[in-house]
MMTF fields as JSON, N, C-alpha, C and O atoms, coordinates in Angstrom:
{
  "mmtfVersion": "1.0.0",
  "mmtfProducer": "UNKNOWN",
  "numBonds": 183,
  "numAtoms": 184,
  "numGroups": 46,
  "numChains": 1,
  "numModels": 1,
  "chainsPerModel": [1],
  "groupsPerChain": [46],
  "chainIdList": ["A"],
  "bondAtomList": [4, 2, 8, 6, 12, 10, 16, 14, 20, 18, 24, 22, 28, 26, 32, 30, 36, 34, 40, 38, 44, 42, 48, 46, 52, 50, 56, 54, 60, 58, 64, 62, 68, 66, 72, 70, 76, 74, 80, 78, 84, 82, 88, 86, 92, 90, 96, 94, 100, 98, 104, 102, 108, 106, 112, 110, 116, 114, 120, 118, 124, 122, 128, 126, 132, 130, 136, 134, 140, 138, 144, 142, 148, 146, 152, 150, 156, 154, 160, 158, 164, 162, 168, 166, 172, 170, 176, 174, 180, 178],
  "bondOrderList": [1, 1, 1, 1, 1, 1, 1, 1, 1, 1, 1, 1, 1, 1, 1, 1, 1, 1, 1, 1, 1, 1, 1, 1, 1, 1, 1, 1, 1, 1, 1, 1, 1, 1, 1, 1, 1, 1, 1, 1, 1, 1, 1, 1, 1],
  "groupList": [{"groupName": "UNK", "atomNameList": ["N", "CA", "C", "O"], "elementList": ["N", "C", "C", "O"], "formalChargeList": [0, 0, 0, 0], "bondAtomList": [1, 0, 2, 1, 3, 2], "bondOrderList": [1, 1, 2], "singleLetterCode": "X", "chemCompType": "L-PEPTIDE LINKING"}],
  "groupTypeList": [0, 0, 0, 0, 0, 0, 0, 0, 0, 0, 0, 0, 0, 0, 0, 0, 0, 0, 0, 0, 0, 0, 0, 0, 0, 0, 0, 0, 0, 0, 0, 0, 0, 0, 0, 0, 0, 0, 0, 0, 0, 0, 0, 0, 0, 0],
  "groupIdList": [1, 2, 3, 4, 5, 6, 7, 8, 9, 10, 11, 12, 13, 14, 15, 16, 17, 18, 19, 20, 21, 22, 23, 24, 25, 26, 27, 28, 29, 30, 31, 32, 33, 34, 35, 36, 37, 38, 39, 40, 41, 42, 43, 44, 45, 46],
  "secStructList": [7, 7, 2, 2, 2, 2, 2, 2, 2, 2, 2, 2, 2, 2, 2, 2, 2, 2, 2, 2, 2, 2, 2, 2, 2, 2, 2, 2, 2, 2, 2, 2, 2, 2, 2, 2, 2, 2, 1, 6, 6, 7, 7, 7, 7, 7],
  "xCoordList": [-63.225, -61.888, -61.021, -61.436, -59.826, -58.953, -58.447, -58.441, -58.029, -57.55, -56.331, -56.239, -55.401, -54.198, -54.563, -54.032, -55.47, -55.882, -56.543, -56.281, -57.388, -58.082, -57.075, -57.206, -56.068, -55.04, -54.283, -54.027, -53.929, -53.208, -54.061, -53.572, -55.332, -56.266, -56.367, -56.36, -56.46, -56.531, -55.262, -55.332, -54.101, -52.838, -52.818, -52.396, -53.276, -53.312, -54.246, -53.926, -55.4, -56.342, -55.733, -55.865, -55.064, -54.406, -53.327, -53.232, -52.519, -51.442, -52.032, -51.493, -53.121, -53.771, -54.246, -54.089, -54.827, -55.289, -54.122, -54.221, -53.009, -51.838, -51.286, -50.909, -51.239, -50.748, -51.652, -51.165, -52.956, -53.881, -53.589, -53.606, -53.318, -53.012, -51.726, -51.645, -50.714, -49.442, -49.687, -49.174, -50.47, -50.763, -51.477, -51.194, -52.401, -53.111, -52.16, -52.358, -51.129, -50.203, -49.059, -48.339, -48.875, -47.748, -47.709, -46.641, -48.817, -48.738, -48.265, -47.461, -48.758, -48.351, -46.856, -46.145, -46.384, -44.968, -44.085, -43.008, -44.525, -43.775, -43.647, -42.57, -44.755, -44.771, -43.811, -43.05, -43.851, -42.977, -41.505, -40.693, -41.168, -39.784, -39.353, -38.23, -40.23, -39.907, -39.601, -38.635, -40.412, -40.186, -38.855, -38.114, -38.551, -37.294, -36.101, -35.127, -36.182, -35.08, -34.881, -33.762, -35.942, -35.851, -35.384, -35.099, -35.297, -34.813, -33.356, -32.556, -33.006, -31.633, -30.562, -29.508, -30.807, -29.761, -29.95, -29.29, -30.836, -30.998, -29.842, -29.409, -29.363, -28.295, -28.82, -29.314, -28.705, -29.178, -28.162, -26.953, -28.657, -27.787, -27.426, -28.298, -26.146, -25.726, -24.98, -24.544],
  "yCoordList": [-13.568, -13.362, -14.574, -15.717, -14.317, -15.444, -16.124, -15.537, -17.359, -18.143, -17.466, -17.391, -16.975, -16.324, -15.065, -14.806, -14.293, -13.057, -13.369, -12.693, -14.377, -14.759, -15.183, -14.8, -15.975, -16.414, -15.216, -15.136, -14.287, -13.089, -12.267, -11.77, -12.133, -11.384, -12.016, -11.31, -13.342, -14.048, -13.813, -13.587, -13.867, -13.608, -12.204, -12.006, -11.237, -9.857, -9.72, -9.03, -10.377, -10.324, -10.918, -10.355, -12.056, -12.698, -11.794, -11.625, -11.216, -10.328, -9.144, -8.728, -8.61, -7.471, -7.839, -7.057, -9.029, -9.495, -9.598, -9.18, -10.164, -10.319, -8.96, -8.767, -8.019, -6.682, -5.996, -5.305, -6.181, -5.611, -6.158, -5.414, -7.463, -8.079, -7.519, -7.253, -7.339, -6.774, -5.364, -4.992, -4.587, -3.213, -3.165, -2.293, -4.097, -4.149, -4.465, -3.987, -5.265, -5.689, -4.713, -4.856, -3.728, -2.816, -2.097, -2.044, -1.543, -0.87, -1.812, -1.423, -3.041, -4.033, -4.329, -4.388, -4.514, -4.821, -3.643, -3.847, -2.422, -1.239, -1.194, -0.935, -1.448, -1.453, -2.513, -2.258, -3.685, -4.781, -4.395, -4.619, -3.821, -3.398, -2.33, -2.372, -1.378, -0.337, -0.952, -0.563, -1.905, -2.561, -3.288, -3.211, -3.999, -4.753, -3.793, -4.063, -2.676, -1.709, -1.072, -0.687, -0.953, -0.277, -1.188, -0.708, -2.503, -3.42, -3.111, -2.895, -3.088, -2.731, -3.68, -3.214, -5.002, -5.898, -6.347, -7.287, -5.698, -6.134, -5.593, -4.454, -6.409, -5.984, -6.112, -7.163, -5.042, -5.067, -5.818, -5.644, -6.641, -7.383, -6.459, -5.863, -6.349, -5.45, -6.216, -5.635],
  "zCoordList": [-16.781, -16.257, -16.6, -16.407, -17.105, -17.442, -16.173, -15.09, -16.334, -15.19, -14.534, -13.309, -15.368, -14.841, -14.068, -12.988, -14.634, -13.98, -12.643, -11.649, -12.615, -11.386, -10.311, -9.149, -10.703, -9.759, -9.199, -7.998, -10.084, -9.666, -8.707, -7.693, -9.039, -8.204, -6.81, -5.802, -6.761, -5.471, -4.655, -3.447, -5.314, -4.618, -4.029, -2.891, -4.807, -4.315, -3.118, -2.15, -3.187, -2.062, -0.803, 0.283, -0.95, 0.194, 0.773, 1.988, -0.102, 0.348, 1.107, 2.133, 0.61, 1.247, 2.649, 3.586, 2.792, 4.107, 5.079, 6.232, 4.595, 5.46, 5.873, 7.029, 4.935, 5.255, 6.273, 7.168, 6.145, 7.126, 8.512, 9.493, 8.6, 9.89, 10.476, 11.675, 9.62, 10.076, 10.605, 11.66, 9.87, 10.257, 11.607, 12.428, 11.837, 13.115, 14.262, 15.379, 13.998, 15.046, 15.294, 16.282, 14.423, 14.576, 15.927, 16.538, 16.422, 17.726, 18.83, 19.678, 18.822, 19.818, 19.691, 20.694, 18.458, 18.247, 18.657, 19.218, 18.385, 18.808, 20.321, 20.857, 21.002, 22.463, 22.997, 23.931, 22.407, 22.823, 22.65, 23.548, 21.509, 21.257, 22.258, 22.763, 22.548, 23.527, 24.88, 25.537, 25.3, 26.593, 26.616, 27.596, 25.53, 25.466, 25.54, 26.243, 24.815, 24.808, 26.174, 26.514, 26.963, 28.257, 29.38, 30.477, 29.132, 30.169, 30.48, 29.569, 31.772, 32.151, 31.594, 31.162, 31.594, 31.111, 29.68, 29.236, 28.952, 27.561, 26.733, 26.91, 25.849, 24.951, 23.533, 23.124, 22.809, 21.435, 20.578, 20.734, 19.687, 18.778, 17.624, 16.992, 17.362, 16.277, 15.228, 14.234]
}
């Protein structure tokens, strides 16, 4: 494997790991956003 290809492959692997982590956290983040939106005095920034 060439050095450039190996570097690219490593970057892709890292990106994949980060995306997996984001995907795992999505339900939690959705829940958090729902709670924030339901607060009586919360004002959404537009």
